[in-house]
Amino acid sequence: MVAVEFAIETNGLTKRYGPLIAVNKLNLKVKTNTIHGFLGPNGAGKTTTIKLLVGLLKPDEGTISIFGQEVVGDRPDVRLRMGYMPELPKFPKHLTGYELLDIYGKMYGLNVQERREQVPRLLEMVGLKDRGNDRIGKYSKGMQQRIGIAQALINNPELVIMDEPSLGLDPVGMVEVREIMNAIVKRGMTVFISSHLLHEVQQVCSHITIINRGITLASDTLENISNQLLGPSTLEVEVTKLTDAIVKNVKKVPFVSSISKEDNKLLIQVEKQEDVRPQVSEAVTKSGGVIVTMNLKERNLEDVFMKLIIKSKGAKTK
Amino acid sequence: MSRSRTSPSRITRFSAVVKYELLWNIRKKKFLGMIVLAFILATLSLVLPVILSNVTNQPLNQNPDYVISTGTGIGGLGFFLFAIVTVMNSISGEFESGTIVPLLTKPVSRTTIFIGKVFAAFLTLFTTYVILTGYLAIGGTIVYGAQNSLHLLPISLMGNILSTFVWIAIVLAIGSISKSSMIAALVTFGIWMGLTIASPIISMFSDQTWILHYVIGSGATGYIEGLGSPNPLIPGMPISTGTDSIATNLINYILYPSANVTFFKIGILGPGSPLLVELYTEALSLVVLRSILVATAYILVFSLISWYAFRRAQVLQ
């Protein structure tokens, strides 16, 4: 099979619900073998976009390609390469966890032997090994979430789409889901994950797309978006006695754009996402200073997210 | 490492859907309740005459035609109820509960899912009717002695399934369009109730009874002259021409291939009224063939509507 650069690619994707435009000319590109976070506030159009990708909704305009194959109409062959975990998944209550995975596995063409190996393995992976023979109707919300992850992986898909996988899980469950996501990307899968938990996305995703009101606000690596939006990061250095020599030498450190003083503290603005702490430390020491504390104020996803959302709201108001 | 998987065969995907649906059908409480009710009624129909015979000290007459005239023991109401409990949730229930979301995102076409669900309904009904017929055949033989024409039971069985499938197609179509099990059940009940009330009235008092030959349900009432009724007021063995009577009419046709059916109305305005007014006579073979064709046409039309609605359905919630 020819390797393709993008697992998901949309061009001008648009979906309307009456007068409301849920997704507005969305151009989304998800590179293969990445964990791509899909972020936006409530009502931004994340779930609608995902439903368009998996064929639950039909677009009003635009195109969708999955691994280079354009998705038009009912395309089981495209879905064969995907696993999908819906937001708050619901499964038939009359089936046991084992039966559910076995039937879904059969739909993907897994033979009996493959299913006998895969189903218990997945049940164990999601922590339902001892509950596999219980009816899903008896499962808690968290357990339904776990079986949702298991069924999304039943066919060892090349692309896994997860809509709010941590929704309804306790903190331990969230950590476990994060570990599962890290494990599956190591197996060569592309993961496209929609989440409102920015901290979670920051920890697991290499790329992100942020949308609001159906419009893409940013799409790139987190680092590139941070650099573009937040400018330089700040390194705060506290010394025993702040001298002019220290300031002069620190200014010479590469990527340092400006310095300001505050009592015995130096506030150093650093261009790009460079870690200049070793060079700064060396410059301070050479100038005869003694460092008490050094704190790099990292730019996080929350800052990026809030800035973009506020900006988009401002643009809308204007 | 994930792997590229060759597309599973249609049969593999189809059998997965059938298993998914069958497990649902046989675990539905309302379906299990309906089976229990059917067996209770079947048991009562066998046991009550025996009890009455013992109470009144009158010997129970042997009836060699009991089994073939009873069949599954299910009539129009039974077909309607079995259709409701088997498929009222099949499509609409998936939308209501949200289970349609994981199902439609599996690599199975919507057409395969639809056909799989219909086939599972067929298997469920077929098995149920076979067991019911077998139960009544054994019970009837014990109670009423050796039975005639038992080799015709499979024909009776298929006739009953065809009759039930008319209602199944209607329930599925309304369910697919409305995506509501309650609406599917209530509208179908309304149709059944309306026809159950209107058909006998039209059949008795109208000159246009032929319309009822093309309507689902009991249809028009005609009489096979020279058979059945010892009552001089009743002109023969009564039969219904609608889609609910396919099994009975098929058996009658095989037993009396040259029989004719005469249709009457009750004249209430003329002199000497009320009196039976003969309308027309037609061959039983025509009545049987027409009811099968009408049932097949309804099944095809409503199934197509249902399939089209299901194929185009979007999952908004």
XYZ file of C-alpha atoms in Angstrom:
635
model
C 0.000 0.000 0.000
C 1.310 3.461 -0.932
C 2.197 5.548 2.115
C 0.213 8.754 2.262
C 1.203 11.905 4.107
C -2.189 12.631 5.595
C -4.495 10.198 7.343
C -7.268 12.784 7.270
C -7.644 15.644 4.855
C -10.673 17.856 4.436
C -11.144 20.675 1.978
C -13.791 23.318 2.477
C -15.813 20.951 4.669
C -19.136 22.559 5.536
C -22.133 21.328 7.495
C -25.245 23.332 8.202
C -28.143 22.652 10.551
C -30.749 24.980 9.130
C -29.403 28.512 9.511
C -26.605 27.381 11.854
C -23.250 26.644 10.241
C -21.751 23.939 12.446
C -18.632 23.427 10.333
C -17.524 26.226 8.052
C -15.135 25.516 5.171
C -12.879 23.426 7.390
C -9.480 22.499 5.971
C -8.088 19.848 8.251
C -4.883 17.912 7.741
C -3.871 15.112 10.079
C -0.465 13.614 9.374
C -0.073 9.854 9.554
C 1.501 8.391 12.699
C 0.810 11.425 14.864
C -1.473 12.078 17.793
C -3.497 15.035 16.658
C -5.576 16.944 19.170
C -8.814 18.570 18.065
C -9.795 21.382 20.390
C -12.543 23.905 20.720
C -15.069 25.187 23.213
C -18.505 23.589 23.533
C -20.452 23.984 20.297
C -17.316 24.659 18.272
C -18.163 21.915 15.763
C -15.765 19.189 16.939
C -18.276 16.354 17.199
C -19.997 17.392 13.964
C -16.642 17.300 12.187
C -15.902 13.849 13.583
C -19.350 12.582 12.571
C -18.664 13.846 9.063
C -15.321 12.015 9.035
C -16.817 8.672 10.074
C -19.833 8.920 7.765
C -22.583 9.522 10.318
C -23.369 12.866 8.717
C -23.234 14.008 5.109
C -21.389 17.232 4.305
C -23.239 20.058 2.592
C -20.038 21.168 0.861
C -16.414 20.156 0.665
C -14.525 16.890 0.527
C -13.129 14.368 2.990
C -10.218 12.052 2.282
C -9.135 9.247 4.574
C -5.681 7.905 3.662
C -6.087 9.554 0.274
C -9.431 7.882 -0.446
C -12.224 10.349 -0.935
C -15.204 9.543 1.258
C -18.420 9.917 -0.703
C -21.538 8.107 0.430
C -21.481 4.844 2.357
C -17.837 3.621 2.288
C -17.312 0.446 4.348
C -13.887 -0.053 2.708
C -12.671 3.239 4.161
C -14.107 2.435 7.592
C -12.175 -0.849 7.497
C -8.992 1.129 8.236
C -10.515 3.185 11.023
C -11.522 2.712 14.610
C -13.935 5.172 16.142
C -14.804 5.840 19.720
C -17.860 8.082 20.018
C -18.418 10.675 22.718
C -20.186 8.912 25.625
C -20.520 5.694 23.622
C -23.674 3.608 23.854
C -23.607 -0.090 23.095
C -26.385 -2.682 23.003
C -27.202 -3.498 26.606
C -28.213 -7.061 25.774
C -24.697 -8.039 24.686
C -21.812 -8.904 26.969
C -18.544 -7.049 26.536
C -17.024 -10.170 24.989
C -19.932 -10.656 22.564
C -19.789 -7.014 21.505
C -16.091 -7.152 20.650
C -16.513 -10.556 18.990
C -19.345 -9.344 16.727
C -17.615 -6.079 15.868
C -14.412 -8.037 15.182
C -16.325 -10.249 12.782
C -17.646 -7.160 11.005
C -14.020 -6.149 10.440
C -13.285 -9.593 8.996
C -11.290 -11.022 11.906
C -11.502 -14.808 11.812
C -12.429 -16.914 14.843
C -8.825 -17.467 15.907
C -7.951 -13.783 15.604
C -10.998 -12.834 17.645
C -10.170 -15.378 20.329
C -6.780 -13.713 20.737
C -7.749 -10.096 20.213
C -10.895 -9.855 22.345
C -9.387 -11.039 25.685
C -6.263 -8.980 25.000
C -8.294 -5.806 24.535
C -10.518 -6.545 27.522
C -7.392 -6.880 29.629
C -5.888 -3.714 28.174
C -8.917 -1.629 29.146
C -9.262 -3.269 32.561
C -12.415 -5.283 31.845
C -10.865 -8.735 31.891
C -13.081 -9.918 34.734
C -16.241 -8.223 33.421
C -16.128 -9.463 29.819
C -18.998 -11.895 30.373
C -21.260 -9.325 32.015
C -23.970 -7.637 29.973
C -23.103 -4.078 28.947
C -26.352 -2.978 30.584
C -24.643 -3.653 33.905
C -21.551 -1.589 33.068
C -20.856 1.741 34.742
C -20.286 4.876 32.660
C -16.520 4.467 33.004
C -16.688 0.824 31.956
C -18.720 1.741 28.876
C -16.019 4.271 28.061
C -13.396 1.535 28.367
C -15.283 -0.930 26.180
C -15.640 1.988 23.756
C -11.864 2.259 23.541
C -11.527 -1.510 23.133
C -14.007 -1.678 20.253
C -12.225 1.191 18.511
C -9.036 -0.893 18.508
C -10.549 -4.289 17.646
C -9.213 -4.261 14.072
C -5.761 -2.803 14.862
C -6.780 0.243 12.829
C -4.408 2.576 11.051
C -6.452 5.547 12.212
C -8.231 5.864 15.540
C -10.707 8.683 16.014
C -11.647 9.383 19.612
C -14.283 11.876 20.645
C -13.725 12.956 24.253
C -12.226 9.614 25.388
C -11.790 10.769 28.977
C -15.311 12.081 29.431
C -16.891 10.508 32.495
C -13.690 8.880 33.716
C -12.182 9.342 37.158
C -8.583 10.670 37.437
C -7.156 7.149 37.471
C -9.171 6.281 34.369
C -7.909 9.422 32.638
C -4.301 8.438 33.286
C -5.016 4.934 31.979
C -6.624 6.316 28.815
C -3.577 8.523 28.297
C -1.312 5.503 28.638
C -3.452 3.565 26.156
C -3.207 6.425 23.668
C 0.550 6.593 24.018
C 0.722 2.813 23.567
C -1.368 2.775 20.404
C 0.584 5.529 18.700
C 3.748 3.486 19.309
C 2.061 0.698 17.343
C 2.022 2.894 14.265
C -1.516 4.195 14.500
C -2.624 7.708 13.788
C -4.772 9.057 16.586
C -7.186 11.938 16.128
C -8.543 12.951 19.489
C -11.141 15.516 20.341
C -11.010 16.713 23.909
C -11.868 19.634 26.087
C -9.150 18.639 28.573
C -6.308 20.888 27.450
C -3.849 19.420 29.919
C -4.519 15.939 28.557
C -4.081 17.036 24.958
C -0.863 18.867 25.775
C 0.528 15.715 27.331
C -0.249 13.311 24.508
C -0.599 15.268 21.260
C 2.153 16.276 18.889
C -0.141 18.331 16.656
C -3.285 20.292 17.387
C -6.128 21.948 15.553
C -8.236 24.521 17.348
C -11.661 25.402 16.004
C -14.440 27.697 17.091
C -17.858 28.145 15.525
C -16.848 25.673 12.840
C -13.829 27.696 11.720
C -10.197 26.632 12.062
C -8.315 29.059 14.288
C -4.957 27.293 14.254
C -3.502 23.999 13.109
C 0.129 23.020 13.565
C 2.473 21.609 16.164
C 1.867 23.017 19.622
C 5.335 24.597 19.596
C 4.792 26.422 16.312
C 1.400 27.703 17.389
C 2.821 28.846 20.736
C 5.671 30.667 19.025
C 3.316 32.403 16.641
C 0.778 33.391 19.238
C 2.513 33.863 22.530
C 5.850 35.268 21.461
C 8.926 34.763 23.651
C 8.874 32.715 26.807
C 10.119 34.153 30.105
C 12.978 32.873 32.235
C 12.959 34.165 35.795
C 16.380 34.077 37.532
C 16.883 35.092 41.155
C 20.455 35.801 42.254
C 22.002 36.702 45.611
C 23.152 40.102 44.328
C 22.197 41.522 40.974
C 25.065 43.394 39.262
C 25.447 45.207 35.911
C 28.032 42.614 34.850
C 25.476 39.840 35.212
C 22.934 41.751 33.115
C 25.529 42.534 30.457
C 26.694 38.921 30.114
C 23.190 37.436 30.119
C 22.206 39.816 27.300
C 24.887 38.207 25.164
C 23.283 34.749 25.444
C 21.773 33.648 22.086
C 17.952 33.932 21.691
C 17.690 36.373 24.642
C 15.638 39.265 23.296
C 15.268 41.498 26.346
C 15.921 41.665 30.068
C 14.173 43.486 32.865
C 15.134 43.742 36.530
C 12.977 43.319 39.615
C 14.857 43.458 42.983
C 17.319 40.579 42.764
C 15.433 38.947 39.902
C 16.135 38.981 36.201
C 13.174 38.520 33.839
C 14.659 37.231 30.596
C 12.550 37.105 27.411
C 13.611 34.205 25.202
C 12.815 33.965 21.499
C 11.394 30.671 20.236
C 10.996 27.580 22.353
C 14.718 27.354 23.182
C 15.985 26.178 26.531
C 18.706 28.688 27.377
C 18.978 27.839 31.063
C 22.490 26.294 30.836
C 23.889 29.334 28.960
C 22.215 31.779 31.363
C 23.528 29.848 34.333
C 27.035 29.966 32.889
C 26.800 33.701 32.165
C 25.610 34.483 35.710
C 28.335 32.362 37.321
C 31.081 33.878 35.125
C 29.902 37.327 36.224
C 30.398 36.347 39.867
C 26.726 35.877 40.648
C 25.128 33.075 42.621
C 21.776 31.716 41.380
C 19.138 31.173 44.052
C 16.249 30.061 41.804
C 15.666 29.687 38.082
C 12.149 29.303 36.723
C 11.169 28.928 33.078
C 7.588 30.110 32.606
C 6.491 27.698 29.900
C 3.768 28.641 27.477
C 1.022 26.130 27.771
C -1.883 25.045 25.646
C -4.349 26.820 27.864
C -2.668 30.160 27.082
C -2.770 29.397 23.356
C -6.350 28.215 23.511
C -7.638 31.174 25.465
C -5.811 33.659 23.296
C -7.253 32.137 20.125
C -10.788 31.887 21.441
C -10.767 35.458 22.793
C -9.306 36.651 19.516
C -11.996 34.841 17.503
C -14.738 36.254 19.733
C -13.271 39.725 19.270
C -13.213 39.260 15.510
C -16.836 38.134 15.557
C -17.866 41.178 17.643
C -16.162 43.537 15.219
C 1.938 -2.176 14.225
C -1.438 -1.769 12.641
C -2.007 -3.788 9.551
C -3.869 -3.467 6.352
C -6.787 -5.814 6.352
C -8.420 -7.232 3.273
C -12.075 -6.450 3.038
C -14.208 -9.126 4.756
C -16.682 -10.945 2.540
C -20.273 -9.782 2.403
C -21.359 -13.054 3.984
C -19.026 -12.554 6.969
C -20.338 -9.049 7.575
C -23.914 -10.151 6.976
C -23.647 -13.054 9.437
C -22.150 -10.679 12.039
C -25.170 -8.379 11.690
C -27.564 -11.334 11.867
C -25.901 -12.573 15.075
C -25.998 -9.048 16.540
C -29.718 -8.770 15.785
C -30.685 -12.331 16.712
C -29.132 -11.996 20.163
C -31.113 -8.816 20.594
C -34.390 -10.364 19.403
C -34.236 -13.398 21.651
C -33.223 -11.339 24.703
C -35.951 -8.699 24.409
C -38.279 -8.895 27.371
C -41.332 -8.041 25.294
C -40.497 -10.758 22.783
C -39.981 -13.343 25.518
C -43.240 -12.196 27.099
C -45.048 -12.609 23.782
C -43.719 -16.161 23.403
C -44.817 -17.048 26.919
C -48.267 -15.593 26.180
C -48.523 -17.521 22.899
C -47.636 -20.778 24.661
C -50.096 -20.097 27.470
C -52.882 -19.502 24.921
C -51.865 -22.576 22.911
C -51.867 -24.672 26.085
C -55.263 -23.326 27.113
C -56.712 -24.080 23.670
C -55.561 -27.680 24.103
C -56.345 -28.192 27.755
C -59.649 -26.315 28.174
C -61.739 -28.706 25.995
C -60.327 -31.620 27.997
C -61.238 -29.958 31.292
C -64.727 -29.043 30.022
C -65.200 -32.584 28.793
C -64.310 -33.945 32.228
C -66.497 -31.418 34.018
C -69.549 -32.040 31.807
C -68.896 -35.792 31.515
C -69.276 -35.541 27.759
C -66.664 -37.377 25.718
C -64.362 -35.193 23.655
C -64.968 -35.772 19.929
C -62.031 -36.798 17.811
C -61.074 -34.000 15.395
C -58.614 -35.138 12.706
C -58.491 -31.610 11.192
C -57.673 -29.769 14.447
C -53.978 -29.245 13.737
C -54.244 -28.250 10.085
C -57.093 -25.851 10.804
C -55.227 -24.318 13.760
C -51.721 -24.028 12.270
C -49.619 -21.838 14.547
C -52.753 -20.869 16.399
C -51.940 -17.256 15.573
C -54.434 -15.003 13.842
C -54.421 -11.391 12.684
C -53.827 -9.959 16.157
C -51.012 -12.450 16.736
C -49.278 -11.493 13.470
C -49.528 -7.839 14.369
C -48.237 -8.376 17.928
C -45.356 -10.614 16.854
C -44.345 -8.025 14.248
C -44.412 -5.279 16.877
C -42.366 -7.132 19.502
C -39.846 -8.428 16.973
C -38.946 -5.289 15.012
C -40.369 -2.181 16.683
C -36.875 -1.388 18.047
C -34.808 -2.875 15.241
C -33.995 0.390 13.507
C -35.690 3.150 15.472
C -34.464 1.703 18.790
C -30.862 1.925 17.606
C -31.310 5.624 16.889
C -33.106 6.238 20.179
C -30.495 4.506 22.315
C -27.474 5.780 20.374
C -26.237 2.261 19.571
C -26.575 3.133 15.884
C -23.396 5.254 16.168
C -20.897 2.421 16.740
C -22.856 0.148 14.393
C -22.846 2.510 11.406
C -19.148 3.226 11.802
C -18.218 -0.419 11.311
C -17.160 -1.539 7.824
C -20.596 -2.856 6.953
C -22.797 -1.111 4.409
C -26.144 0.198 5.541
C -27.837 -2.089 3.030
C -26.155 -5.134 4.596
C -27.189 -3.958 8.065
C -30.774 -3.509 6.897
C -30.989 -6.896 5.163
C -29.292 -8.550 8.157
C -31.885 -7.117 10.506
C -34.777 -8.262 8.310
C -33.258 -11.732 7.947
C -32.777 -11.988 11.719
C -36.454 -11.089 12.157
C -37.324 -13.868 9.694
C -35.196 -16.415 11.576
C -36.682 -15.361 14.901
C -40.254 -15.675 13.654
C -39.592 -18.865 11.729
C -38.137 -20.579 14.793
C -40.941 -19.325 17.026
C -43.670 -20.433 14.610
C -42.035 -23.840 14.063
C -41.939 -24.452 17.808
C -45.533 -23.237 18.246
C -46.781 -25.355 15.339
C -44.892 -28.405 16.630
C -46.298 -27.858 20.100
C -49.876 -27.623 18.789
C -49.353 -30.607 16.449
C -48.180 -32.836 19.282
C -50.771 -31.503 21.699
C -53.570 -31.742 19.092
C -52.673 -35.336 18.313
C -52.726 -36.230 22.020
C -56.044 -34.467 22.648
C -57.948 -35.059 19.395
C -56.360 -38.237 18.058
C -54.598 -38.902 14.733
C -54.442 -35.836 12.486
C -54.985 -35.374 8.740
C -52.838 -33.397 6.296
C -49.889 -32.821 8.642
C -47.631 -32.665 5.555
C -49.276 -29.302 4.771
C -48.018 -27.679 7.964
C -44.866 -26.203 6.312
C -47.123 -24.404 3.801
C -49.250 -23.095 6.620
C -46.074 -21.972 8.374
C -44.793 -20.034 5.366
C -48.189 -18.449 4.884
C -48.203 -17.244 8.461
C -44.696 -15.813 8.118
C -45.719 -13.983 4.937
C -48.740 -12.544 6.761
C -46.551 -11.398 9.677
C -43.982 -9.873 7.338
C -46.569 -7.478 5.938
C -46.839 -5.975 9.428
C -43.086 -6.196 9.946
C -42.468 -4.173 6.779
C -44.927 -1.525 7.964
C -43.389 -1.305 11.462
C -39.886 -1.054 9.981
C -40.887 1.634 7.494
C -42.563 3.811 10.105
C -39.673 3.210 12.521
C -37.049 4.123 9.922
C -38.818 7.325 8.964
C -39.791 8.469 12.466
C -36.767 6.995 14.303
C -39.174 6.400 17.174
C -40.192 2.945 18.383
C -43.246 4.365 20.089
C -44.471 6.087 16.928
C -43.794 2.894 14.927
C -45.836 0.812 17.356
C -48.666 3.316 17.770
C -49.120 4.118 14.073
C -49.079 0.407 13.181
C -51.570 -0.255 15.957
C -53.746 2.537 14.539
C -53.616 0.974 11.075
C -54.439 -2.461 12.483
C -57.253 -1.160 14.623
C -58.727 0.970 11.826
C -58.703 -1.915 9.379
C -60.016 -4.390 11.937
C -63.020 -2.136 12.530
C -63.549 -0.905 8.969
C -63.067 -4.163 7.043
C -66.069 -6.106 8.428
C -68.331 -3.055 8.069
C -67.326 -2.489 4.437
C -67.490 -6.225 3.797
C -71.020 -6.495 5.178
C -72.673 -3.364 3.857
C -70.826 -2.124 0.782
C -71.086 -3.115 -2.889
C -67.363 -2.375 -3.188
C -65.979 -5.244 -1.112
C -63.327 -5.845 -3.798
C -61.358 -2.903 -2.337
C -60.686 -5.021 0.741
C -58.876 -7.641 -1.368
C -56.057 -5.104 -1.751
C -55.927 -3.948 1.848
C -53.746 -5.450 4.567
C -55.359 -7.298 7.441
C -58.444 -9.452 7.342
C -59.806 -8.237 3.985
C -63.293 -9.123 2.765
C -65.338 -12.080 3.962
C -66.530 -14.587 1.380
C -68.044 -18.060 1.598
C -67.070 -21.377 0.064
C -70.473 -22.756 -0.755
C -71.222 -26.340 0.151
C -68.571 -26.456 2.843
C -68.588 -26.009 6.507
C -71.595 -24.279 7.908
C -74.575 -26.304 9.139
C -76.310 -22.981 9.912
C -78.819 -22.210 7.107
C -78.303 -18.479 7.623
C -74.613 -18.801 6.760
C -74.132 -19.620 3.089
C -70.981 -21.748 3.448
C -67.548 -21.905 5.038
C -66.454 -18.328 5.722
C -63.004 -17.239 4.580
C -61.180 -13.919 4.659
C -59.397 -12.628 1.588
C -56.830 -10.378 3.268
C -53.123 -10.773 3.860
C -53.742 -12.202 7.340
C -55.458 -15.293 5.898
C -52.863 -16.553 3.438
C -52.071 -19.748 5.362
C -55.717 -20.758 5.862
C -56.631 -20.012 2.254
C -53.603 -21.924 0.933
C -54.607 -25.001 2.929
C -58.209 -24.665 1.770
C -57.075 -24.350 -1.828
C -54.907 -27.489 -1.573
C -57.778 -29.405 0.035
C -60.499 -28.010 -2.270
C -58.722 -26.869 -5.445
C -61.885 -26.225 -7.465
C -63.744 -24.340 -4.738
C -65.369 -20.987 -5.457
C -65.822 -18.103 -3.102
C -69.008 -16.069 -3.158
C -69.226 -12.610 -1.683
C -72.398 -11.185 -0.189
C -73.511 -7.998 1.384
C -76.337 -7.352 3.777
C -79.067 -5.326 2.102
C -80.703 -3.058 4.652
C -82.798 -0.709 2.510
C -84.777 -2.927 0.125
C -88.061 -4.779 0.751
C -87.743 -7.713 3.136
C -84.460 -6.359 4.420
C -82.169 -7.210 5.963
C -81.265 -9.917 3.480
C -78.118 -11.363 1.970
C -77.421 -9.923 -1.483
C -75.033 -11.925 -3.619
C -72.364 -9.721 -5.160
C -70.014 -11.933 -7.161
C -68.188 -15.266 -7.149
C -64.561 -16.011 -7.905
C -62.289 -19.028 -7.779
C -60.509 -19.752 -4.495
C -57.273 -20.076 -6.469
C -57.639 -16.424 -7.527
C -58.319 -15.343 -3.942
C -55.187 -17.156 -2.740
C -52.928 -15.926 -5.533
C -54.129 -12.355 -5.164
C -53.599 -12.293 -1.388
C -50.047 -13.621 -1.817
C -49.275 -11.019 -4.484
C -50.819 -8.225 -2.436
C -48.840 -9.275 0.642
C -45.617 -9.489 -1.389
C -46.258 -6.060 -2.904
C -46.810 -4.504 0.529
C -43.686 -6.172 1.897
C -41.579 -4.938 -1.023
C -42.929 -1.393 -1.023
C -42.660 -0.848 2.733
C -39.255 -2.551 2.871
C -37.988 -0.277 0.104
C -39.285 2.787 1.946
C -37.627 1.546 5.121
C -34.319 0.760 3.393
C -34.259 4.135 1.636
C -34.956 6.016 4.880
C -32.278 4.009 6.710
C -29.685 4.556 3.983
C -30.217 8.297 3.989
C -30.509 8.694 7.756
C -28.019 11.008 9.419
C -27.076 10.618 13.059
C -27.607 14.058 14.492
C -27.633 13.326 18.224
